[in-house]
Amino acid sequence: MKTRTIERTRLVPHTVDGVTEMVLDREKIEVPTPPRDWDQLVRAAVTIGAAVLVTISLTWTTASIGALLAVSVASVIAYGAAVAFDASWIMCMGVEWLLRYDPARAALAKKAGRWALAVSMGAVFAHGYLAGHTVVGIVGALVSALAKGGWTIAMRVHARPLDPRTQQWVAKRRAALDGQLAMIPVRRELQRGQALIEAEQRALAAVADSGSADPDQSGQSADGPDPDPQPTATGPMTIKDAVRTAVDSGIRDPDRVLAYVRKVADANAREDTVARYIRLAG
């Protein structure tokens, strides 16, 4: 049996002059070597091979279709657009892999990938045909087909098929979680809308308050006397004195009296306190 050497570290008691402390002790031991996992190695090799095929296909298709499109547009634009042909079915295969446990949703990506592959192969063949190399066009078109086939096989190697009941269980759990995730942006949208409504209401209320506090005085002369004279403040005043002064000056409206009291006596004067003093003063 094959073995390998590993280093093991552990805490052990060590005593010096009667004092014991826990210290690290390192020792090397021989342990059996696990058998090589050939399945995992082959699986990794298949995945790497599929990735290489896809890279080669993308490069070849881009060069071929780019040369075809460069006849009518600038080379930079032509080769940039050529990338889209193979990139389309590669992206569809990526989506198919992500939805491997949801066959109903993966079906659309699988179908779209086949159509994108057919378009890509047709464009590569068209380039070879127009260049007078029909055989080259056919062989070049098969490069994309081989790459897609290799990646399909690699996905099957990594796939974990589910039985019908487990598939239904997964679908229900995913539906419940997807519903919760979908509600996150919905709640944010509703909160933003509610915030806008509240801000609009506050703005309208402020405008209304401003209009009632400063009514239109266009019918009065600018040089005329003040229609709402304020009593003259004569030094520090209590709330009671301020109410008495306002009432003696002819101010009877509770809101105006409260505003005057808060201006000359106490900025935090309570409305019920002022109202009580107004009754006593009346």
Short mmCIF file of C-alpha atoms in Angstrom, two decimals:
data_model
loop_
_atom_site.label_atom_id
_atom_site.label_comp_id
_atom_site.label_asym_id
_atom_site.label_seq_id
_atom_site.Cartn_x
_atom_site.Cartn_y
_atom_site.Cartn_z
CA MET A 1 0.00 0.00 0.00
CA LYS A 2 1.30 3.42 -0.94
CA THR A 3 1.72 5.95 1.82
CA ARG A 4 2.51 9.63 2.09
CA THR A 5 4.09 11.68 4.82
CA ILE A 6 2.11 14.42 6.53
CA GLU A 7 2.92 16.70 9.42
CA ARG A 8 0.53 16.70 12.37
CA THR A 9 0.39 19.50 14.91
CA ARG A 10 -1.19 19.19 18.33
CA LEU A 11 -1.10 20.83 21.76
CA VAL A 12 0.69 18.86 24.47
CA PRO A 13 1.49 19.73 28.11
CA HIS A 14 5.11 20.68 28.82
CA THR A 15 6.45 21.31 32.33
CA VAL A 16 9.47 23.40 33.24
CA ASP A 17 10.36 24.14 36.89
CA GLY A 18 7.03 22.75 37.98
CA VAL A 19 5.02 25.05 35.68
CA THR A 20 2.99 23.33 32.97
CA GLU A 21 2.00 25.03 29.72
CA MET A 22 0.33 23.74 26.57
CA VAL A 23 2.77 23.91 23.65
CA LEU A 24 2.67 22.87 20.00
CA ASP A 25 4.14 19.49 19.14
CA ARG A 26 4.87 18.65 15.53
CA GLU A 27 5.38 15.14 14.28
CA LYS A 28 5.51 13.49 10.89
CA ILE A 29 3.43 10.41 10.28
CA GLU A 30 2.80 8.08 7.37
CA VAL A 31 -0.78 7.75 6.14
CA PRO A 32 -2.19 5.63 3.29
CA THR A 33 -2.43 7.36 -0.05
CA PRO A 34 -6.02 7.39 -1.37
CA PRO A 35 -6.51 5.78 -4.77
CA ARG A 36 -6.49 8.11 -7.73
CA ASP A 37 -9.95 9.29 -8.73
CA TRP A 38 -9.85 8.57 -12.45
CA ASP A 39 -13.48 9.54 -12.90
CA GLN A 40 -12.79 13.04 -11.65
CA LEU A 41 -9.69 13.31 -13.84
CA VAL A 42 -11.63 12.25 -16.94
CA ARG A 43 -14.46 14.62 -16.03
CA ALA A 44 -12.00 17.50 -15.73
CA ALA A 45 -10.33 16.53 -19.02
CA VAL A 46 -13.70 16.48 -20.81
CA THR A 47 -14.56 19.91 -19.42
CA ILE A 48 -11.20 21.38 -20.42
CA GLY A 49 -11.50 19.82 -23.87
CA ALA A 50 -14.97 21.29 -24.35
CA ALA A 51 -13.71 24.72 -23.31
CA VAL A 52 -10.83 24.44 -25.80
CA LEU A 53 -13.24 23.46 -28.59
CA VAL A 54 -15.49 26.42 -27.82
CA THR A 55 -12.49 28.78 -27.85
CA ILE A 56 -11.28 27.40 -31.19
CA SER A 57 -14.77 27.63 -32.66
CA LEU A 58 -15.20 31.22 -31.49
CA THR A 59 -11.83 32.19 -32.99
CA TRP A 60 -12.47 30.45 -36.31
CA THR A 61 -16.01 31.76 -36.70
CA THR A 62 -14.96 35.30 -35.84
CA ALA A 63 -12.16 35.21 -38.40
CA SER A 64 -14.35 33.69 -41.12
CA ILE A 65 -17.46 35.79 -40.68
CA GLY A 66 -15.38 38.88 -39.97
CA ALA A 67 -13.68 38.49 -43.35
CA LEU A 68 -17.10 38.09 -44.96
CA LEU A 69 -18.51 41.25 -43.36
CA ALA A 70 -15.34 43.27 -43.94
CA VAL A 71 -16.28 43.49 -47.61
CA SER A 72 -18.93 46.10 -46.83
CA VAL A 73 -17.89 47.65 -43.50
CA ALA A 74 -14.73 48.56 -41.62
CA SER A 75 -12.71 45.62 -40.32
CA VAL A 76 -13.08 46.60 -36.67
CA ILE A 77 -16.86 46.69 -36.95
CA ALA A 78 -16.96 43.52 -39.07
CA TYR A 79 -14.95 41.39 -36.67
CA GLY A 80 -16.77 42.82 -33.66
CA ALA A 81 -20.10 41.81 -35.19
CA ALA A 82 -18.71 38.38 -36.10
CA VAL A 83 -18.17 37.58 -32.43
CA ALA A 84 -21.93 37.67 -31.91
CA PHE A 85 -22.54 34.59 -34.08
CA ASP A 86 -20.80 32.01 -31.91
CA ALA A 87 -21.25 34.02 -28.72
CA SER A 88 -25.03 33.67 -29.12
CA TRP A 89 -25.16 29.88 -28.92
CA ILE A 90 -22.42 29.84 -26.27
CA MET A 91 -24.53 32.15 -24.12
CA CYS A 92 -27.59 29.95 -24.69
CA MET A 93 -25.63 26.92 -23.52
CA GLY A 94 -24.62 28.81 -20.39
CA VAL A 95 -28.27 29.58 -19.68
CA GLU A 96 -29.15 25.96 -20.37
CA TRP A 97 -26.58 24.89 -17.77
CA LEU A 98 -27.90 27.32 -15.15
CA LEU A 99 -31.45 26.05 -15.74
CA ARG A 100 -30.48 22.37 -15.83
CA TYR A 101 -32.82 21.61 -12.93
CA ASP A 102 -35.73 23.43 -14.59
CA PRO A 103 -36.33 21.69 -17.94
CA ALA A 104 -39.36 23.81 -18.82
CA ARG A 105 -37.35 27.06 -18.68
CA ALA A 106 -34.22 25.49 -20.19
CA ALA A 107 -36.15 24.34 -23.28
CA LEU A 108 -36.23 27.86 -24.74
CA ALA A 109 -32.47 28.33 -24.29
CA LYS A 110 -31.82 24.94 -25.91
CA LYS A 111 -33.98 25.78 -28.92
CA ALA A 112 -32.51 29.26 -29.30
CA GLY A 113 -28.99 27.79 -29.10
CA ARG A 114 -29.72 25.43 -31.99
CA TRP A 115 -31.03 28.22 -34.16
CA ALA A 116 -28.03 30.42 -33.30
CA LEU A 117 -25.68 27.54 -34.20
CA ALA A 118 -27.42 27.05 -37.53
CA VAL A 119 -27.08 30.75 -38.36
CA SER A 120 -23.40 30.72 -37.40
CA MET A 121 -22.68 27.64 -39.50
CA GLY A 122 -24.53 29.15 -42.45
CA ALA A 123 -22.48 32.34 -42.26
CA VAL A 124 -19.20 30.40 -42.18
CA PHE A 125 -20.30 28.32 -45.17
CA ALA A 126 -21.32 31.48 -47.04
CA HIS A 127 -17.83 32.91 -46.57
CA GLY A 128 -16.17 29.80 -48.00
CA TYR A 129 -18.67 29.58 -50.87
CA LEU A 130 -18.21 33.23 -51.90
CA ALA A 131 -14.44 32.86 -51.66
CA GLY A 132 -14.58 29.92 -54.08
CA HIS A 133 -13.70 27.31 -51.43
CA THR A 134 -16.91 25.40 -50.90
CA VAL A 135 -15.23 22.47 -49.14
CA VAL A 136 -13.47 24.85 -46.77
CA GLY A 137 -16.80 26.50 -46.04
CA ILE A 138 -18.41 23.14 -45.19
CA VAL A 139 -15.53 21.98 -43.00
CA GLY A 140 -15.30 25.38 -41.28
CA ALA A 141 -19.02 25.33 -40.51
CA LEU A 142 -18.61 21.93 -38.82
CA VAL A 143 -16.16 23.45 -36.32
CA SER A 144 -19.00 25.21 -34.52
CA ALA A 145 -21.09 22.04 -34.58
CA LEU A 146 -18.26 20.02 -33.04
CA ALA A 147 -17.71 22.65 -30.35
CA LYS A 148 -21.38 22.70 -29.39
CA GLY A 149 -21.48 18.91 -29.38
CA GLY A 150 -18.43 18.72 -27.14
CA TRP A 151 -19.89 21.21 -24.69
CA THR A 152 -23.23 19.37 -24.68
CA ILE A 153 -21.42 16.15 -23.76
CA ALA A 154 -19.49 17.95 -21.01
CA MET A 155 -22.73 19.25 -19.52
CA ARG A 156 -24.19 15.76 -19.54
CA VAL A 157 -21.13 14.51 -17.65
CA HIS A 158 -21.75 17.09 -14.91
CA ALA A 159 -25.54 16.79 -14.92
CA ARG A 160 -27.42 15.25 -12.00
CA PRO A 161 -30.79 14.04 -13.34
CA LEU A 162 -33.73 14.28 -10.95
CA ASP A 163 -36.62 11.86 -10.70
CA PRO A 164 -40.09 13.33 -11.45
CA ARG A 165 -41.12 13.73 -7.80
CA THR A 166 -37.89 15.41 -6.79
CA GLN A 167 -38.18 17.65 -9.86
CA GLN A 168 -41.62 18.78 -8.71
CA TRP A 169 -40.32 19.39 -5.17
CA VAL A 170 -37.47 21.54 -6.53
CA ALA A 171 -39.88 23.45 -8.77
CA LYS A 172 -42.17 24.29 -5.86
CA ARG A 173 -39.33 25.38 -3.61
CA ARG A 174 -37.86 27.51 -6.38
CA ALA A 175 -41.26 29.08 -7.09
CA ALA A 176 -41.66 30.04 -3.43
CA LEU A 177 -38.18 31.58 -3.25
CA ASP A 178 -38.57 33.31 -6.61
CA GLY A 179 -41.80 34.86 -5.33
CA GLN A 180 -39.99 36.27 -2.28
CA LEU A 181 -37.15 37.58 -4.43
CA ALA A 182 -39.59 39.17 -6.86
CA MET A 183 -41.27 41.03 -3.98
CA ILE A 184 -38.04 42.83 -3.09
CA PRO A 185 -38.06 45.22 -6.10
CA VAL A 186 -41.87 45.44 -5.88
CA ARG A 187 -41.68 46.62 -2.25
CA ARG A 188 -38.95 49.09 -3.16
CA GLU A 189 -41.08 50.48 -5.98
CA LEU A 190 -44.11 50.80 -3.69
CA GLN A 191 -42.02 52.51 -1.00
CA ARG A 192 -40.61 54.98 -3.54
CA GLY A 193 -44.12 55.72 -4.78
CA GLN A 194 -45.44 56.20 -1.23
CA ALA A 195 -42.51 58.50 -0.44
CA LEU A 196 -43.29 60.61 -3.51
CA ILE A 197 -46.95 60.87 -2.51
CA GLU A 198 -46.07 61.93 1.04
CA ALA A 199 -43.54 64.48 -0.24
CA GLU A 200 -46.15 65.91 -2.60
CA GLN A 201 -48.71 66.14 0.21
CA ARG A 202 -46.23 67.92 2.48
CA ALA A 203 -45.35 70.36 -0.28
CA LEU A 204 -49.01 71.15 -0.99
CA ALA A 205 -49.72 71.56 2.73
CA ALA A 206 -46.83 73.99 3.06
CA VAL A 207 -48.12 76.04 0.14
CA ALA A 208 -51.62 76.09 1.64
CA ASP A 209 -50.31 77.19 5.06
CA SER A 210 -48.22 79.90 3.45
CA GLY A 211 -51.25 81.22 1.57
CA SER A 212 -53.47 81.31 4.68
CA ALA A 213 -50.80 83.02 6.78
CA ASP A 214 -50.23 85.74 4.19
CA PRO A 215 -53.59 86.53 2.53
CA ASP A 216 -53.79 88.74 -0.49
CA GLN A 217 -53.48 92.41 0.52
CA SER A 218 -53.73 93.80 -3.02
CA GLY A 219 -56.88 95.76 -2.13
CA GLN A 220 -55.11 97.80 0.57
CA SER A 221 -52.77 100.72 0.17
CA ALA A 222 -49.10 100.06 0.67
CA ASP A 223 -48.90 103.25 2.71
CA GLY A 224 -51.95 102.48 4.87
CA PRO A 225 -51.79 101.48 8.53
CA ASP A 226 -51.05 97.94 9.52
CA PRO A 227 -54.44 96.13 9.79
CA ASP A 228 -53.10 93.72 12.42
CA PRO A 229 -50.86 95.68 14.78
CA GLN A 230 -48.85 93.65 17.24
CA PRO A 231 -48.68 94.76 20.90
CA THR A 232 -45.46 96.34 21.93
CA ALA A 233 -43.23 94.06 23.96
CA THR A 234 -42.06 95.70 27.17
CA GLY A 235 -39.35 93.40 28.42
CA PRO A 236 -39.48 89.80 29.72
CA MET A 237 -43.03 88.56 30.19
CA THR A 238 -44.73 85.50 31.61
CA ILE A 239 -47.25 83.56 29.57
CA LYS A 240 -50.08 85.06 31.61
CA ASP A 241 -48.77 88.62 31.12
CA ALA A 242 -48.30 88.05 27.40
CA VAL A 243 -51.88 86.76 27.06
CA ARG A 244 -53.20 89.77 29.04
CA THR A 245 -51.22 92.19 26.84
CA ALA A 246 -52.53 90.57 23.64
CA VAL A 247 -56.14 90.61 24.85
CA ASP A 248 -55.89 94.22 25.99
CA SER A 249 -54.57 95.11 22.56
CA GLY A 250 -57.70 93.71 20.93
CA ILE A 251 -56.35 90.32 19.83
CA ARG A 252 -58.98 87.68 20.50
CA ASP A 253 -58.13 84.92 18.03
CA PRO A 254 -56.54 82.02 20.01
CA ASP A 255 -54.06 81.18 17.25
CA ARG A 256 -52.84 84.79 17.03
CA VAL A 257 -52.60 85.05 20.81
CA LEU A 258 -50.62 81.79 20.92
CA ALA A 259 -48.26 83.06 18.23
CA TYR A 260 -47.71 86.31 20.17
CA VAL A 261 -47.08 84.45 23.44
CA ARG A 262 -44.54 82.18 21.81
CA LYS A 263 -42.85 85.21 20.29
CA VAL A 264 -42.48 87.40 23.42
CA ALA A 265 -42.75 85.01 26.35
CA ASP A 266 -42.21 81.27 25.86
CA ALA A 267 -41.47 79.66 22.49
CA ASN A 268 -42.77 76.34 23.86
CA ALA A 269 -45.99 77.65 25.36
CA ARG A 270 -48.78 75.07 25.30
CA GLU A 271 -51.98 75.82 23.45
CA ASP A 272 -54.26 74.69 26.29
CA THR A 273 -52.40 76.91 28.77
CA VAL A 274 -52.80 79.96 26.55
CA ALA A 275 -56.48 79.14 25.98
CA ARG A 276 -57.06 78.97 29.74
CA TYR A 277 -55.45 82.39 30.28
CA ILE A 278 -57.54 83.84 27.44
CA ARG A 279 -60.72 82.67 29.21
CA LEU A 280 -59.50 84.19 32.47
CA ALA A 281 -58.63 87.45 30.71
CA GLY A 282 -61.99 87.65 28.94
#
